[in-house]
Tab-separated table of C-alpha atoms in Angstrom:
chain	number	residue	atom	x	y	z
A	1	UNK	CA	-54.422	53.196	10.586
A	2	UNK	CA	-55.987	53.833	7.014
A	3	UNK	CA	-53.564	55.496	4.352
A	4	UNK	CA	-55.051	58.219	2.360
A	5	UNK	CA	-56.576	57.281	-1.094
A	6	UNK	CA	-54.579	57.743	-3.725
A	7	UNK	CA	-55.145	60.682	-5.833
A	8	UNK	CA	-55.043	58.634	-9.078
A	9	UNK	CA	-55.333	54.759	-9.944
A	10	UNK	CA	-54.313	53.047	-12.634
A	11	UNK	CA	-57.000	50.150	-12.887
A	12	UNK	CA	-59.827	53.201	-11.891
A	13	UNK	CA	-62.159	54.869	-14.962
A	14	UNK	CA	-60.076	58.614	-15.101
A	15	UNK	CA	-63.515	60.299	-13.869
A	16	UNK	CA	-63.583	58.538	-10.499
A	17	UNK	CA	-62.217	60.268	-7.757
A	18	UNK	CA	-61.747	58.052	-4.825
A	19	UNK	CA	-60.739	60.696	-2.288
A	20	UNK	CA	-63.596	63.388	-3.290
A	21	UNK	CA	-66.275	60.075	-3.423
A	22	UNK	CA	-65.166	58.802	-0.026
A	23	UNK	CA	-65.656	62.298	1.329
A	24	UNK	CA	-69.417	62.176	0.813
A	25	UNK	CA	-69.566	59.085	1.976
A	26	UNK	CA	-70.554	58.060	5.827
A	27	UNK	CA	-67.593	57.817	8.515
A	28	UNK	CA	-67.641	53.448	8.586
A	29	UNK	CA	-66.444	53.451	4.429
A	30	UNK	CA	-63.520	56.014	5.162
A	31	UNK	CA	-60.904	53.323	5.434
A	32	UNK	CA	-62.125	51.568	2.345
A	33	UNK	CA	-59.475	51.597	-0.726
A	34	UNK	CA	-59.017	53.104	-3.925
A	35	UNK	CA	-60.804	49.988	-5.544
A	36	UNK	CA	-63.421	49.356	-3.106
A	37	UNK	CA	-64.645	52.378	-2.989
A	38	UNK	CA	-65.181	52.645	-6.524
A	39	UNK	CA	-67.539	48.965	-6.501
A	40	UNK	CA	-69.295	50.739	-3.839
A	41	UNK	CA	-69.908	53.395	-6.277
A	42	UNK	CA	-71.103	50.894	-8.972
A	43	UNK	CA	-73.331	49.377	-6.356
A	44	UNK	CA	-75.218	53.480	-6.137
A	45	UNK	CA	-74.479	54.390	-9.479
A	46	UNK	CA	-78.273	54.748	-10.037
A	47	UNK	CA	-78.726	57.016	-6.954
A	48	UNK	CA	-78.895	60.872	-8.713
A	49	UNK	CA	-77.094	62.230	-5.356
A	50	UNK	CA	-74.022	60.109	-5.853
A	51	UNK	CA	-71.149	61.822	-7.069
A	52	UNK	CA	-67.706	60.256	-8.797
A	53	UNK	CA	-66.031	63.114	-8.423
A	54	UNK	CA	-66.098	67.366	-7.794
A	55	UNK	CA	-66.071	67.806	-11.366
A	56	UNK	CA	-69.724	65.420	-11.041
A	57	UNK	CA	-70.927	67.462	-8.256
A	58	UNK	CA	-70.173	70.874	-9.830
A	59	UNK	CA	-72.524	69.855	-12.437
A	60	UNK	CA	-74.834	69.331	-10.552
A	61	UNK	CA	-74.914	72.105	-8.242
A	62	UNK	CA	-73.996	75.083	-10.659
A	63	UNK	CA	-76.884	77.153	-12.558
A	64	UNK	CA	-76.473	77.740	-15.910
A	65	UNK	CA	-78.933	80.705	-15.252
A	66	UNK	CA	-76.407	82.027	-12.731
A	67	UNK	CA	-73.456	81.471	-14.602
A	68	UNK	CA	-74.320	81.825	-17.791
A	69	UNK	CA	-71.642	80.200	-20.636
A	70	UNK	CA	-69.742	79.712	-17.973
A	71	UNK	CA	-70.678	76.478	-15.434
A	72	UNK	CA	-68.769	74.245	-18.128
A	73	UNK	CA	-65.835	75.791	-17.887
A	74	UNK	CA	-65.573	75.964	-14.378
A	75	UNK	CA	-66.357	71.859	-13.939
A	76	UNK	CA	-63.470	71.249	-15.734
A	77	UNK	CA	-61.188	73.780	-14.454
A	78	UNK	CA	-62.047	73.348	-11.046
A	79	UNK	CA	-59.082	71.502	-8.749
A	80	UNK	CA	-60.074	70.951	-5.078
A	81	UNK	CA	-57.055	69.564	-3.930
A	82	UNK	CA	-55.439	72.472	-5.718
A	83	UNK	CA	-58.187	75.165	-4.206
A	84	UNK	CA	-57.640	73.762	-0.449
A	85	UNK	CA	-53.899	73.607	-0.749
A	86	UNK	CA	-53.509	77.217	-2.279
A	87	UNK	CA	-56.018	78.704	0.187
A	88	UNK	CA	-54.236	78.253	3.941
A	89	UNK	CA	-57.912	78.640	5.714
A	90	UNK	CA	-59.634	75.693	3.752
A	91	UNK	CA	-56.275	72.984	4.306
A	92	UNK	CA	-58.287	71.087	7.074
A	93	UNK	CA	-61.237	70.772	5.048
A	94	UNK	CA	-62.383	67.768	3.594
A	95	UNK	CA	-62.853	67.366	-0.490
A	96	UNK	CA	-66.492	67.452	-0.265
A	97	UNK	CA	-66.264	70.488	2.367
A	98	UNK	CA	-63.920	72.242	-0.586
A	99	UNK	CA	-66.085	72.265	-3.016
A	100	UNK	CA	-69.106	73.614	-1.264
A	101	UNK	CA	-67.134	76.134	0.075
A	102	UNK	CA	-66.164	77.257	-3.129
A	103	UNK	CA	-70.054	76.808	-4.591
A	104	UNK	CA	-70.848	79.144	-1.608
A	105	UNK	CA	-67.829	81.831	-1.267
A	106	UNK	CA	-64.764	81.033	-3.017
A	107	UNK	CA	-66.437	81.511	-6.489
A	108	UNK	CA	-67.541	84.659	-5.785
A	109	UNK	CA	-63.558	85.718	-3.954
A	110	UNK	CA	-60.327	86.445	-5.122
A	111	UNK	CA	-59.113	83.088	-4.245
A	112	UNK	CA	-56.623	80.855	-6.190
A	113	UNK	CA	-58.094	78.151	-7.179
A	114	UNK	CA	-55.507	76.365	-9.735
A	115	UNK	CA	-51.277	75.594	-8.824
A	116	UNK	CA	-51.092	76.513	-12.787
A	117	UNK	CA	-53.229	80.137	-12.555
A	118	UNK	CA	-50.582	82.731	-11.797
A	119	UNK	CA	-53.630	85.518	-12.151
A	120	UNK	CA	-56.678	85.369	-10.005
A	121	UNK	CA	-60.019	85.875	-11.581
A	122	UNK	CA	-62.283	88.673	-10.160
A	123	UNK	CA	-65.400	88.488	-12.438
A	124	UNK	CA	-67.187	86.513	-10.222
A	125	UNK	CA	-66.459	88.138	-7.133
A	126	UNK	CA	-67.641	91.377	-8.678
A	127	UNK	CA	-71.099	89.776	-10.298
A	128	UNK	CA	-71.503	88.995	-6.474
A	129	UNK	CA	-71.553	92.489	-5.511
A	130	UNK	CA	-73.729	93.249	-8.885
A	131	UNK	CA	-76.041	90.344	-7.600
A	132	UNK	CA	-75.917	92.614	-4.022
A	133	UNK	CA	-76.667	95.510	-5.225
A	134	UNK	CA	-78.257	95.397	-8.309
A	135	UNK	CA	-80.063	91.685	-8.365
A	136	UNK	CA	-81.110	90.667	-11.658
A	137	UNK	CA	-80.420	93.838	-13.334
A	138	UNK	CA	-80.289	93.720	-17.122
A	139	UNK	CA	-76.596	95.887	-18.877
A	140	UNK	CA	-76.753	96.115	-22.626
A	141	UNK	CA	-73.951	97.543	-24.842
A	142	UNK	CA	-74.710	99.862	-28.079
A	143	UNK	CA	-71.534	99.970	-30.103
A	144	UNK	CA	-71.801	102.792	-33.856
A	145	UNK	CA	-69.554	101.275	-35.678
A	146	UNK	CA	-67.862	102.505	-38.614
A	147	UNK	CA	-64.559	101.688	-38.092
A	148	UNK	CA	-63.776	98.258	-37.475
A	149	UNK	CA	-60.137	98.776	-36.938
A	150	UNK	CA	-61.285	101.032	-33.920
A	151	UNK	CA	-64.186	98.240	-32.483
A	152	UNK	CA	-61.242	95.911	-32.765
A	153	UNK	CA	-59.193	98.163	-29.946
A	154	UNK	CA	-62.843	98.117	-27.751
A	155	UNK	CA	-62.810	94.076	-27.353
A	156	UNK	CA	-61.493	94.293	-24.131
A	157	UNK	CA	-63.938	96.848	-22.931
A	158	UNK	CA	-66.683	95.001	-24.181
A	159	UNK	CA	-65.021	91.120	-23.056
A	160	UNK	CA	-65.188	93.008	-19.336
A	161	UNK	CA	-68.647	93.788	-19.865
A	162	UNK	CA	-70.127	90.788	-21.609
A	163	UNK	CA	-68.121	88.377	-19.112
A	164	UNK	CA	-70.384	90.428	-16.737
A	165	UNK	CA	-73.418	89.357	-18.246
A	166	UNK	CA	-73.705	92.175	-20.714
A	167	UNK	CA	-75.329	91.886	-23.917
A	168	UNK	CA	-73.402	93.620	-26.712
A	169	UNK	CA	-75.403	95.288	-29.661
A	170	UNK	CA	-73.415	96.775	-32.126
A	171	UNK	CA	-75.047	99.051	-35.002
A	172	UNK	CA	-72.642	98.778	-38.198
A	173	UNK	CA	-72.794	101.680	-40.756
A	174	UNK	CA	-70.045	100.714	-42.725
A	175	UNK	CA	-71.052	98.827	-45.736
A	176	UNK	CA	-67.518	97.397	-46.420
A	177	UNK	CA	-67.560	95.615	-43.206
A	178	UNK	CA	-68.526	92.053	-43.887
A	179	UNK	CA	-71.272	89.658	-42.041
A	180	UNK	CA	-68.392	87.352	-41.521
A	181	UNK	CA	-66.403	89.681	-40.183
A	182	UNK	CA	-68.967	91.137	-37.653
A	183	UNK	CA	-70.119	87.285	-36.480
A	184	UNK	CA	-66.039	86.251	-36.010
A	185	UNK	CA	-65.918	89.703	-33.333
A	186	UNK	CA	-69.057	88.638	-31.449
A	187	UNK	CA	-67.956	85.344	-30.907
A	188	UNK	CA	-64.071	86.461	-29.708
A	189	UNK	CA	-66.081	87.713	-26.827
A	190	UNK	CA	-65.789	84.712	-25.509
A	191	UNK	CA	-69.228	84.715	-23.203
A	192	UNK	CA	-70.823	81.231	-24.439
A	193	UNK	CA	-74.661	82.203	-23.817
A	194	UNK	CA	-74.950	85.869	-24.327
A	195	UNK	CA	-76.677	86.539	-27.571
A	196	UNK	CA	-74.272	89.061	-29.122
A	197	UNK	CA	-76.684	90.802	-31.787
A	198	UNK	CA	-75.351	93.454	-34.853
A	199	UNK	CA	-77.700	95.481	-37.236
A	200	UNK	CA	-76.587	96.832	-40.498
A	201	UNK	CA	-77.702	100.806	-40.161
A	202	UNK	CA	-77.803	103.595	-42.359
A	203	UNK	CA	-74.720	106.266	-42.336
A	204	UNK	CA	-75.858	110.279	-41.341
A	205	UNK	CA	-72.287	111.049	-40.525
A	206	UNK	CA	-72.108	110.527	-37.139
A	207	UNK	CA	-73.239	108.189	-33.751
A	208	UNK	CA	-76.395	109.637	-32.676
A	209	UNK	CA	-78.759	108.860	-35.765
A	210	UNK	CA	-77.884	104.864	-35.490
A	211	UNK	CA	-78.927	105.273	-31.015
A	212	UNK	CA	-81.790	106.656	-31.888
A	213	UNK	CA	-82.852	104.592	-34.787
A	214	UNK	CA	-82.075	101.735	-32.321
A	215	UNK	CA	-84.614	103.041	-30.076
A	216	UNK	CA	-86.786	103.697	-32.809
A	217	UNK	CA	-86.418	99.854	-33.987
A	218	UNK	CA	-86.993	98.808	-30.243
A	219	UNK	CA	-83.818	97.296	-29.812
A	220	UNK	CA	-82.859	99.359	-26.880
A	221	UNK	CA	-83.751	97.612	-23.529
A	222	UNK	CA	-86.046	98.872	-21.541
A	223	UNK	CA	-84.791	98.485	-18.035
A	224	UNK	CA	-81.255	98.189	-16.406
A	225	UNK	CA	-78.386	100.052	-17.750
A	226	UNK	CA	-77.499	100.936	-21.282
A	227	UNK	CA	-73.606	101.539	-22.401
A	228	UNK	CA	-73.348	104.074	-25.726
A	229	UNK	CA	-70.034	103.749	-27.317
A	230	UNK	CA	-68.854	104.221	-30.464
A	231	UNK	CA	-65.801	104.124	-32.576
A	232	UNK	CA	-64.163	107.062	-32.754
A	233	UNK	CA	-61.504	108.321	-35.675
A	234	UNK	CA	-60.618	112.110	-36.502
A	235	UNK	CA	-57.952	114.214	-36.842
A	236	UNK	CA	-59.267	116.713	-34.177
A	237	UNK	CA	-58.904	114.218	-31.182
A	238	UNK	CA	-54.844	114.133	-31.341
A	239	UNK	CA	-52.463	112.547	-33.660
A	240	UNK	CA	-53.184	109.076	-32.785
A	241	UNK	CA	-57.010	110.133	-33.835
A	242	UNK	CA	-58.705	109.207	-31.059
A	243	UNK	CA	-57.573	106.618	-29.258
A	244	UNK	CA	-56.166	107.811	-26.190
A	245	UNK	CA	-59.563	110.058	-25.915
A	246	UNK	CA	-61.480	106.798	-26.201
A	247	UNK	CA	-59.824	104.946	-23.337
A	248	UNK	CA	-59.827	107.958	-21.169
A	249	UNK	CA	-64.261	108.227	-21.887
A	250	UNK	CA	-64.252	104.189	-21.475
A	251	UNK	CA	-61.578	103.680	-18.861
A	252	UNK	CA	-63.378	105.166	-15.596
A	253	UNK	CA	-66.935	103.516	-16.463
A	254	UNK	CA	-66.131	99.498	-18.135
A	255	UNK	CA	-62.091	99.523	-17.842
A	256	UNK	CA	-62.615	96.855	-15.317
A	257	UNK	CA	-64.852	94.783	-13.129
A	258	UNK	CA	-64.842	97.041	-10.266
A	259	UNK	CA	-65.641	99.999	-12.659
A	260	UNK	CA	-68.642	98.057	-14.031
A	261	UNK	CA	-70.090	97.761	-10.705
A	262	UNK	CA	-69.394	101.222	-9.588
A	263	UNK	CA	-71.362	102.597	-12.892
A	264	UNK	CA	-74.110	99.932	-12.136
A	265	UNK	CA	-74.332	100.880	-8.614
A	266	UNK	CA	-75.030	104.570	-9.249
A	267	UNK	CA	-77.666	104.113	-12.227
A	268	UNK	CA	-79.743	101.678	-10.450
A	269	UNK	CA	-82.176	102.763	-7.317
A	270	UNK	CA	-82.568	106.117	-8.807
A	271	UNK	CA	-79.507	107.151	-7.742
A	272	UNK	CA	-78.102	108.576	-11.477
A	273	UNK	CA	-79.557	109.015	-14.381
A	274	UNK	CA	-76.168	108.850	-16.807
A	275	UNK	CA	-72.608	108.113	-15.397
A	276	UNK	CA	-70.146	109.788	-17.779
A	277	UNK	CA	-66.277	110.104	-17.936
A	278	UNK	CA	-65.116	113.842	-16.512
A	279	UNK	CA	-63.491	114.269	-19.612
A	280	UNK	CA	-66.189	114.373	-21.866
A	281	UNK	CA	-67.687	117.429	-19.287
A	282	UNK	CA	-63.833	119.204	-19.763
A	283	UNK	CA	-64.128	118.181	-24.011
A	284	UNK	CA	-65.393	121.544	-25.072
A	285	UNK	CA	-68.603	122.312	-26.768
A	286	UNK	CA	-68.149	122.144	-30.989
A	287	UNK	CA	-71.891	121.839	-31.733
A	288	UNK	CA	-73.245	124.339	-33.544
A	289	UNK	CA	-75.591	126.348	-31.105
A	290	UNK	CA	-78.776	127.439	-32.432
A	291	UNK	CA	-79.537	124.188	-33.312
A	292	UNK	CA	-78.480	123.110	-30.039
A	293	UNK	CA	-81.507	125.408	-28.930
A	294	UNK	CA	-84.147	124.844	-31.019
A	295	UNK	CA	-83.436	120.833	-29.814
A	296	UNK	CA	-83.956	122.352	-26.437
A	297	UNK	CA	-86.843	123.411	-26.844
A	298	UNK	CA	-88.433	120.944	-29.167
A	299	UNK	CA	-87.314	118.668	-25.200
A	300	UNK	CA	-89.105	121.622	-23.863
A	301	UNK	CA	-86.140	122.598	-21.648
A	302	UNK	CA	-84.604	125.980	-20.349
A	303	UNK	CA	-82.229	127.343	-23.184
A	304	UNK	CA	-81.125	130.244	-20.641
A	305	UNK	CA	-80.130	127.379	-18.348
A	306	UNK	CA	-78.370	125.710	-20.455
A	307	UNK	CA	-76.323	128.789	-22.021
A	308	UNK	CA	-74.373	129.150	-18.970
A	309	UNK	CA	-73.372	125.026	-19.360
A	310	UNK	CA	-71.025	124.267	-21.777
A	311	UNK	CA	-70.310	120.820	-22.366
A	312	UNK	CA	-69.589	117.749	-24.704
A	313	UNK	CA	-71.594	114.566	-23.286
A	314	UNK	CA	-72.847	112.083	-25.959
A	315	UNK	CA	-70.302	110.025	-27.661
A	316	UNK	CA	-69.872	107.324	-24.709
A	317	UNK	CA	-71.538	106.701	-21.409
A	318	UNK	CA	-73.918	104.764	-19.783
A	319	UNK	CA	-77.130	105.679	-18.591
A	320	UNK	CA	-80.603	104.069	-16.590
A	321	UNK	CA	-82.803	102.590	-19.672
A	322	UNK	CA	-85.748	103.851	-18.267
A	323	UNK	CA	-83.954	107.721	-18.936
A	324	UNK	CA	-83.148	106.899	-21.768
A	325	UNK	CA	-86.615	105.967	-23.374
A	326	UNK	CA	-88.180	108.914	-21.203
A	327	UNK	CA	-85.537	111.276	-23.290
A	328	UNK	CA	-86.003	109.705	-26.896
A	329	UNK	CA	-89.942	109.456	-26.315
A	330	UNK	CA	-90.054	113.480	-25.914
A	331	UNK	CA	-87.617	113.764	-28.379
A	332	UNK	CA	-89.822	112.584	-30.871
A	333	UNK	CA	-88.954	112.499	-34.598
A	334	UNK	CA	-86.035	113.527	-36.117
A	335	UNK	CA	-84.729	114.025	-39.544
A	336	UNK	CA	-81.038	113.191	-39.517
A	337	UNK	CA	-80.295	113.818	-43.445
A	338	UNK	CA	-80.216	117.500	-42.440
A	339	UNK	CA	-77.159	119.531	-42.974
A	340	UNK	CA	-76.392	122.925	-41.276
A	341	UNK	CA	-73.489	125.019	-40.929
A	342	UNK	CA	-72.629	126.398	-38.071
A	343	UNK	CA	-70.183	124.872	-35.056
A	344	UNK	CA	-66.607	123.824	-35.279
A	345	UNK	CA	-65.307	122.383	-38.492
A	346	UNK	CA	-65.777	118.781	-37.155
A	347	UNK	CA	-68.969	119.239	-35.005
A	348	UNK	CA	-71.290	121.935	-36.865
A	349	UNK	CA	-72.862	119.366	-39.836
A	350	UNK	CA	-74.443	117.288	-38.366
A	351	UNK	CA	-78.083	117.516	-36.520
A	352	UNK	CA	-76.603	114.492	-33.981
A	353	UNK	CA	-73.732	116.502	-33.162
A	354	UNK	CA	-76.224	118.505	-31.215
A	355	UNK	CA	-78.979	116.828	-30.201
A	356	UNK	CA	-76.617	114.543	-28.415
A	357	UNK	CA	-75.596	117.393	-26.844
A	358	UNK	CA	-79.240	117.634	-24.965
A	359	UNK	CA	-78.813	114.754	-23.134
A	360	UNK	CA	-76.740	116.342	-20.304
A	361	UNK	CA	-79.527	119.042	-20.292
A	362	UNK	CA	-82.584	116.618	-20.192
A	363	UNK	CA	-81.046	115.036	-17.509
A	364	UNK	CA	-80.427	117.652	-15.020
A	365	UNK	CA	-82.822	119.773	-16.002
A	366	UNK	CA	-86.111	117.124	-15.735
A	367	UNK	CA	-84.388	114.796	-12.789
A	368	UNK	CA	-82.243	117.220	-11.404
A	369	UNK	CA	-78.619	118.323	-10.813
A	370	UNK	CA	-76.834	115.369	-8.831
A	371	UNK	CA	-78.551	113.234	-12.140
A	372	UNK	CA	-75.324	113.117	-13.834
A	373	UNK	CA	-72.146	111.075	-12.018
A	374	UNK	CA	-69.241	112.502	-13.664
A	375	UNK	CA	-66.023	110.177	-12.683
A	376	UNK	CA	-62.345	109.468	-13.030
């Protein structure tokens, strides 16, 4: 009877994996030893389907394309004897059998697949169900930024969508911040081939001017789904200034994988047109009214519709790109150095703090009322 190579040998290069290489081997060279079989994989060495080891094969086998940033890591993370030992259903498995199991479902399941990993990681099992329902669809994150203190507290938002496959654009107004500063952030994300991207952008006073001028500037993409955030600081959103109001817009839509896919999953197929936190429906209204209007109707919508709707929608949500372009091309120009008074103290300046306003109205007034998924 043969005894079971060794997992490790000390006369035996460190990337040669006797046990894993014996595995894709034929049935008459599984009783060979630790030291044979690796001469009998000098003797193939040449052969492009001969692997040392599951680290080798990975390599091989995973798509950059598919994984992007990512197929590195995972080659040299990756433990089969770990995986089939942690995972009762695999245990009678052989090496090779492991690893394409993973390649084909354990990458994309909650599965532990490391003895050191107390946490399991979900990301991919999620971009499976993206992949499902939503194949090849493009996500793209527009950050205002201002306040880089604030941006700082929406890393993990944007880590969960970037590890996604999200690109992150973020539109800094704040001339103090430095380049430095702004190229250190994009890179904490941590997402190895998404192209992270930041534009300097001139300050009106509020979010609304730098979205626009970002679809002005064609930056904006033009399918797939589109995340508008921004960081938010004043004194009439509660004594911590904001905060709490910004995870409770942010939580239900990109607070986690599974929220990512549920927002994805209504704005693609036609399904939505924005998908929006209940809380910015419940926020009040603030905007100063007649300007509100005449934005209405420059959109050539129903202003005695939209009297009876009082809402506050545009600070953060994500919408279809396609909407989004259809809204901003029948917007047309705008001239956001205008003033007015008018509104709340906070919300009556500024002509963003109403035309953002519109959005709720375009939407359900031009694609209809079940256009906007309000969640919790």
């Amino acid at each position: 009877m043969r005894s079971e190579p060794s997992k490790s040998h000390p006369l035996l290069p460190s990337e040669f994996d006797a046990q894993f290489y014996l595995s894709t081997c034929s049935k008459d060279l599984q009783s060979l030893d630790p030291d044979a079989a690796y001469q009998h994989f000098r003797s193939r060495r040449g052969d492009q389907n001969v692997f040392p080891s599951a680290s080798a094969f990975l390599k091989d086998k995973l798509s950059d394309s598919k994984f992007p940033g990512d197929a590195k890591r995972i080659c040299v993370s990756f433990n089969w004897r770990d995986y089939r030992d942690l995972n009762e259903d695999l245990r009678s498995l052989s090496p090779l059998e492991v690893v394409k199991h993973y390649l084909a479902n354990g990458i994309y399941e909650p599965r532990q697949i490391l003895s050191s990993a107390r946490l399991l990681d979900r990301r991919f099992a999620v971009q499976a169900k993206l992949d499902r329902v939503a194949p090849d669809v493009s996500i793209q994150v527009v950050v205002h930024c201002y306040y880089y203190d604030i941006l700082c507290g929406l890393h993990l938002y944007l880590r969960t969508l970037a590890r996604l496959g999200a690109k992150i654009l973020v539109l800094v107004v704040n001339d103090r911040i430095q380049d430095s500063v702004m190229d250190d952030f994009l890179g904490s994300l941590c997402t190895g081939g998404s192209n992270h991207e930041w534009f300097r952008m001139t300050n009106y006073g509020e979010d609304w001017s730098s979205f626009h001028l970002a679809f002005q500037q064609g930056l904006l993409i033009k399918s797939g789904v589109i995340y508008k955030i921004q960081t938010k600081k004043s004194a009439n959103l509660g004594p911590d200034g904001g905060v709490a109001w910004t995870d409770e817009a942010l939580q239900p839509i990109c607070g986690s994988y599974s929220n990512v896919f549920d927002t994805t999953e209504l704005l693609t197929h036609g399904m939505r047109s924005i998908v929006a936190s209940s809380l910015c429906r419940q926020t009040g209204f603030g905007a100063n009214k007649n300007m509100l209007y005449d934005y209405l109707e420059q959109l050539d919508l129903s202003v005695d519709a939209a009297r009876n709707d009082s809402f506050c929608m545009g600070s953060m949500f994500a919408a279809d790109a396609g909407f989004l372009h259809r809204y901003f091309s029948r917007l047309g120009q705008v001239d956001y150095k205008q003033e007015s008074a008018g509104g709340t103290k906070f919300c009556g300046r500024y002509v963003g703090h109403a035309i953002e306003r519109t959005i709720y109205y375009f939407a359900s007034q031009v694609d209809g009322s079940q256009a906007v998924a309000w969640v919790d």
